[in-house]
Tab-separated table of C-alpha atoms and ligand atoms in Angstrom:
chain	number	residue	atom	x	y	z
H	1	MET	CA	9.612	-15.232	-12.201
H	2	THR	CA	9.439	-17.086	-9.222
H	3	ASN	CA	12.804	-19.570	-9.966
H	4	ILE	CA	14.340	-15.886	-10.523
H	5	ASP	CA	16.645	-14.262	-7.791
H	6	TYR	CA	15.235	-12.289	-5.436
H	7	ILE	CA	17.478	-9.095	-5.922
H	8	ASP	CA	17.004	-10.041	-10.000
H	9	GLN	CA	13.021	-9.469	-9.064
H	10	LEU	CA	14.099	-6.081	-7.541
H	11	LYS	CA	15.994	-4.989	-10.637
H	12	TRP	CA	13.266	-5.937	-12.618
H	13	ARG	CA	10.372	-3.937	-11.090
H	14	TYR	CA	10.141	-0.218	-11.753
H	15	ALA	CA	8.198	2.645	-11.030
H	16	THR	CA	5.989	2.280	-14.263
H	17	LYS	CA	4.680	5.634	-16.109
H	18	LYS	CA	3.140	3.609	-18.954
H	19	PHE	CA	0.785	0.805	-18.594
H	20	ASP	CA	-0.481	-1.388	-20.881
H	21	SER	CA	-4.310	-0.707	-20.768
H	22	THR	CA	-4.923	-3.376	-23.050
H	23	ARG	CA	-3.897	-6.255	-20.522
H	24	ALA	CA	-5.613	-6.808	-17.404
H	25	ILE	CA	-4.197	-8.829	-14.370
H	26	SER	CA	-6.011	-11.675	-13.445
H	27	ASP	CA	-8.571	-12.061	-10.485
H	28	ASN	CA	-5.949	-14.818	-9.098
H	29	ASP	CA	-2.635	-12.318	-9.419
H	30	LEU	CA	-5.172	-9.420	-7.815
H	31	GLU	CA	-5.756	-11.594	-4.744
H	32	LYS	CA	-1.835	-12.591	-4.652
H	33	LEU	CA	-1.197	-9.249	-4.474
H	34	LEU	CA	-4.237	-8.702	-1.658
H	35	ASP	CA	-2.674	-11.503	0.312
H	36	ALA	CA	1.076	-9.487	0.224
H	37	ILE	CA	-1.009	-6.463	1.690
H	38	GLN	CA	-2.815	-8.177	4.018
H	39	LEU	CA	0.207	-9.880	5.560
H	40	SER	CA	2.271	-6.986	5.603
H	41	ALA	CA	3.502	-6.399	9.381
H	42	SER	CA	2.477	-3.025	11.013
H	43	SER	CA	3.112	-1.514	14.549
H	44	TYR	CA	1.343	-3.855	17.159
H	45	GLY	CA	-0.320	-5.303	14.223
H	46	LEU	CA	-3.024	-2.897	14.064
H	47	GLN	CA	-2.924	-2.785	10.879
H	48	PRO	CA	-4.454	1.251	10.724
H	49	TYR	CA	-5.453	1.415	7.323
H	50	GLU	CA	-7.545	0.106	4.668
H	51	VAL	CA	-7.038	-0.196	1.200
H	52	MET	CA	-9.719	0.961	-1.450
H	53	VAL	CA	-9.303	-1.573	-4.824
H	54	ILE	CA	-10.433	0.477	-7.760
H	55	LYS	CA	-11.465	-0.869	-10.899
H	56	ASP	CA	-14.291	1.447	-12.030
H	57	GLU	CA	-13.898	3.746	-14.998
H	58	GLU	CA	-16.037	6.751	-14.070
H	59	THR	CA	-14.306	6.669	-10.493
H	60	ARG	CA	-10.491	6.757	-12.071
H	61	LYS	CA	-11.619	9.503	-14.243
H	62	LYS	CA	-12.104	11.437	-11.202
H	63	LEU	CA	-8.840	10.050	-9.685
H	64	HIS	CA	-7.006	10.974	-12.655
H	65	LEU	CA	-7.885	14.763	-12.699
H	66	ALA	CA	-6.755	14.675	-8.833
H	67	ALA	CA	-3.585	13.017	-9.446
H	68	PHE	CA	-2.464	15.432	-11.683
H	69	GLU	CA	-3.499	14.101	-14.827
H	70	GLN	CA	-0.779	10.904	-14.232
H	71	PRO	CA	-1.518	8.647	-16.992
H	72	GLN	CA	-1.099	5.393	-14.864
H	73	ILE	CA	-4.186	6.410	-13.056
H	74	LEU	CA	-6.211	5.688	-16.453
H	75	ASP	CA	-4.121	3.087	-18.205
H	76	ALA	CA	-3.293	0.686	-14.858
H	77	SER	CA	-5.685	-2.729	-14.312
H	78	TYR	CA	-6.455	-1.252	-10.701
H	79	VAL	CA	-5.521	1.778	-8.525
H	80	PHE	CA	-4.921	0.997	-5.076
H	81	VAL	CA	-5.379	4.200	-2.423
H	82	PHE	CA	-3.584	3.231	1.081
H	83	ALA	CA	-6.101	5.116	3.746
H	84	ALA	CA	-4.939	5.644	7.115
H	85	ASN	CA	-7.695	5.071	9.544
H	86	THR	CA	-8.486	8.179	11.678
H	87	VAL	CA	-10.285	6.865	14.871
H	88	ILE	CA	-8.008	4.755	16.637
H	89	ASP	CA	-9.584	4.508	19.554
H	90	GLU	CA	-10.524	1.888	22.312
H	91	GLY	CA	-13.154	0.403	20.528
H	92	TYR	CA	-10.870	0.014	17.261
H	93	LEU	CA	-8.477	-2.149	20.046
H	94	ASP	CA	-11.039	-3.867	21.232
H	95	ARG	CA	-12.051	-5.181	17.662
H	96	TYR	CA	-8.290	-5.987	17.113
H	97	ILE	CA	-8.536	-7.941	20.561
H	98	ASN	CA	-11.570	-9.588	19.919
H	99	ASN	CA	-9.565	-10.742	16.634
H	100	ILE	CA	-6.480	-12.197	18.645
H	101	VAL	CA	-9.269	-13.662	20.765
H	102	GLU	CA	-10.712	-15.998	18.056
H	103	THR	CA	-7.787	-16.613	15.986
H	104	ARG	CA	-5.515	-17.921	18.170
H	105	ASN	CA	-8.316	-19.200	20.884
H	106	MET	CA	-7.483	-17.152	24.036
H	107	THR	CA	-9.322	-15.029	26.193
H	108	LYS	CA	-9.851	-11.369	26.825
H	109	GLU	CA	-7.718	-11.671	30.059
H	110	ASP	CA	-5.117	-13.026	28.615
H	111	LEU	CA	-4.515	-10.106	26.498
H	112	SER	CA	-5.138	-7.386	28.773
H	113	GLY	CA	-1.619	-6.585	30.062
H	114	MET	CA	-1.347	-5.992	26.021
H	115	LYS	CA	-4.275	-4.037	25.837
H	116	ASN	CA	-3.153	-1.930	28.436
H	117	MET	CA	0.145	-1.296	26.514
H	118	ILE	CA	-1.463	-0.346	23.784
H	119	MET	CA	-3.955	2.191	25.300
H	120	ASN	CA	-0.891	4.090	26.676
H	121	ALA	CA	1.484	3.745	24.042
H	122	VAL	CA	-0.931	4.284	21.134
H	123	ILE	CA	-4.430	5.063	21.678
H	124	SER	CA	-3.860	7.866	24.244
H	125	GLN	CA	-1.755	9.876	21.485
H	126	SER	CA	-3.518	12.946	20.086
H	127	ALA	CA	-5.444	11.956	16.904
H	128	GLU	CA	-2.862	13.845	14.771
H	129	ASN	CA	0.180	11.595	15.957
H	130	LYS	CA	-1.970	8.762	15.059
H	131	ILE	CA	-3.041	9.556	12.170
H	132	GLU	CA	1.000	10.079	10.818
H	133	TRP	CA	1.713	6.856	12.489
H	134	ALA	CA	-0.967	4.941	10.625
H	135	LYS	CA	-0.102	6.639	7.235
H	136	LYS	CA	3.554	5.246	8.061
H	137	GLN	CA	2.087	1.620	8.504
H	138	ALA	CA	0.754	2.200	5.110
H	139	TYR	CA	3.869	2.961	3.691
H	140	LEU	CA	5.195	-0.786	4.859
H	141	ALA	CA	2.048	-2.252	3.191
H	142	LEU	CA	2.994	-0.455	-0.127
H	143	GLY	CA	6.669	-1.930	0.257
H	144	ASN	CA	5.077	-5.237	0.257
H	145	LEU	CA	3.056	-4.775	-2.536
H	146	LEU	CA	6.102	-3.386	-4.462
H	147	SER	CA	8.050	-6.418	-3.602
H	148	ALA	CA	5.255	-9.143	-4.253
H	149	ALA	CA	4.240	-7.427	-7.248
H	150	ALA	CA	8.227	-7.893	-8.759
H	151	HIS	CA	7.484	-11.585	-7.748
H	152	TYR	CA	4.856	-12.406	-9.710
H	153	GLN	CA	5.964	-9.815	-12.592
H	154	LEU	CA	3.190	-7.324	-12.083
H	155	ASP	CA	3.736	-4.027	-12.592
H	156	VAL	CA	3.048	-1.175	-9.936
H	157	CYS	CA	3.541	2.872	-9.740
H	158	PRO	CA	3.760	4.044	-6.158
H	159	MET	CA	2.628	7.566	-6.191
H	160	GLU	CA	2.443	10.329	-3.406
H	161	GLY	CA	1.519	12.987	-6.741
H	162	PHE	CA	-2.152	13.302	-6.156
H	163	ASN	CA	-4.498	15.362	-4.098
H	164	ALA	CA	-5.473	13.472	-0.610
H	165	ALA	CA	-8.050	15.861	0.075
H	166	GLN	CA	-9.764	15.789	-3.376
H	167	PHE	CA	-9.437	11.495	-3.224
H	168	ASP	CA	-10.890	11.721	0.288
H	169	GLU	CA	-13.641	13.688	-1.364
H	170	ILE	CA	-14.338	11.547	-4.527
H	171	LEU	CA	-13.795	8.231	-1.974
H	172	ASN	CA	-16.057	9.430	0.323
H	173	LEU	CA	-13.137	8.659	2.466
H	174	LYS	CA	-14.211	11.334	5.379
H	175	GLU	CA	-17.515	9.328	6.432
H	176	LYS	CA	-15.928	5.847	6.796
H	177	ASN	CA	-13.170	7.598	8.800
H	178	LEU	CA	-10.187	7.055	6.432
H	179	ALA	CA	-7.481	9.466	4.942
H	180	SER	CA	-5.613	8.657	2.026
H	181	ALA	CA	-1.741	8.113	2.584
H	182	VAL	CA	-0.589	7.062	-0.262
H	183	ILE	CA	-1.490	5.251	-3.973
H	184	ALA	CA	-0.195	2.756	-6.056
H	185	THR	CA	-1.912	1.574	-9.848
H	186	VAL	CA	-1.067	-1.760	-10.785
H	187	GLY	CA	-0.983	-3.813	-14.076
H	188	PHE	CA	1.503	-4.510	-17.117
H	189	ARG	CA	4.255	-2.109	-18.037
H	190	HIS	CA	3.689	-0.586	-22.070
H	191	LYS	CA	6.619	-2.099	-24.335
H	192	ASP	CA	7.023	1.856	-25.048
H	193	ASP	CA	7.635	2.400	-21.344
H	194	GLY	CA	11.515	3.682	-22.275
H	195	LEU	CA	12.218	3.738	-18.029
H	196	GLN	CA	11.915	-0.058	-18.069
H	197	HIS	CA	15.433	0.017	-20.057
H	198	THR	CA	17.075	2.561	-17.920
H	199	SER	CA	19.526	1.711	-14.901
H	200	LYS	CA	18.586	1.856	-11.494
H	201	VAL	CA	19.942	5.037	-9.830
H	202	ARG	CA	20.683	4.062	-6.190
H	203	LYS	CA	22.987	6.093	-3.241
H	204	PRO	CA	26.599	3.528	-3.583
H	205	LYS	CA	26.450	0.796	-0.658
H	206	GLU	CA	29.205	2.820	1.258
H	207	GLU	CA	27.442	6.063	1.456
H	208	LEU	CA	23.805	4.491	2.128
H	209	PHE	CA	25.450	1.866	4.887
H	210	ASN	CA	27.404	2.898	7.712
H	211	ARG	CA	28.709	-0.356	9.192
H	212	ILE	CA	30.341	-0.101	12.441
D	301	FMN	C1	5.885	6.574	-1.979
D	301	FMN	C2	6.670	7.117	-3.580
D	301	FMN	C3	5.651	8.247	-4.213
D	301	FMN	C4	6.198	8.059	-5.198
D	301	FMN	N1	5.501	8.822	-6.429
D	301	FMN	C5	5.314	9.206	-7.720
D	301	FMN	C6	4.384	9.683	-8.588
D	301	FMN	O1	3.556	10.278	-7.953
D	301	FMN	N2	4.265	9.457	-9.767
D	301	FMN	C7	5.275	9.107	-10.348
D	301	FMN	O2	5.400	8.926	-11.331
D	301	FMN	N3	6.351	7.889	-9.602
D	301	FMN	C8	6.292	8.322	-8.342
D	301	FMN	N4	7.062	7.280	-7.409
D	301	FMN	C9	8.269	6.665	-8.245
D	301	FMN	C10	9.593	6.974	-8.395
D	301	FMN	O3	10.028	7.904	-8.836
D	301	FMN	C11	10.715	5.972	-7.946
D	301	FMN	O4	10.331	4.821	-7.248
D	301	FMN	C12	12.191	6.093	-7.953
D	301	FMN	O5	12.738	6.959	-8.613
D	301	FMN	C13	13.095	4.984	-7.875
D	301	FMN	O6	12.749	4.107	-9.179
D	301	FMN	P1	12.399	2.649	-9.328
D	301	FMN	O7	10.878	2.573	-8.314
D	301	FMN	O8	11.864	2.518	-10.545
D	301	FMN	O9	13.665	1.914	-8.994
D	301	FMN	C14	6.957	7.354	-6.209
D	301	FMN	C15	7.529	6.119	-5.249
D	301	FMN	C16	7.566	6.268	-3.894
D	301	FMN	C17	8.313	5.306	-3.382
């Protein structure tokens, strides 16, 4: 699908309800999608989330029950759980600063102004505010996943229809200082999924955009 116009790629994608459980996405395709998530923009570059990449059938059976038995959880190749970091403290920031130091061959002193700014703007916020903010960043990564998957002709269903507390429990996220934010199932559409043939329902541009 790489030679196809980007907008046509976006028209091709849809939130897949019925996946073809007989087809599995390749390791190479999986890595492309993980690359797209990794390359997502985030506020200050902090990437305050982790993504669980779940193939294991037993785990998926449990998640299926905790996601109102939506069939995508069982039939897709993978379930991605975007989980916000719940401990975003000075130690977290220091690990990010160290990454910049190593990646860009800089010194910590070079980055002291940046560190102070992020300490004031982000780290000093309440835990609740930080988790909300972290979840928003995770949604950006989800958006990137949707676009990248369309580009590679892979199918995704983004999903909020799940019990986050139960997901956290099943995946032991609390122990990892994570809280599930949003999920996505990834695989191939089933040829019988009628939704792939339906027209996109979107606000008209006159309503969506205010050009001033
Ligand atoms: C954040 C988010 C959560 C969603 N949750 C669900 C869900 O739990 N189950 C589902 O079948 N579809 C879910 N959808 C799919 C939307 O219904 C779908 O994206 C929307 O109707 C637009 O259709 P399209 O994506 O096929 O163009 C979700 C979409 C988004 C972006």
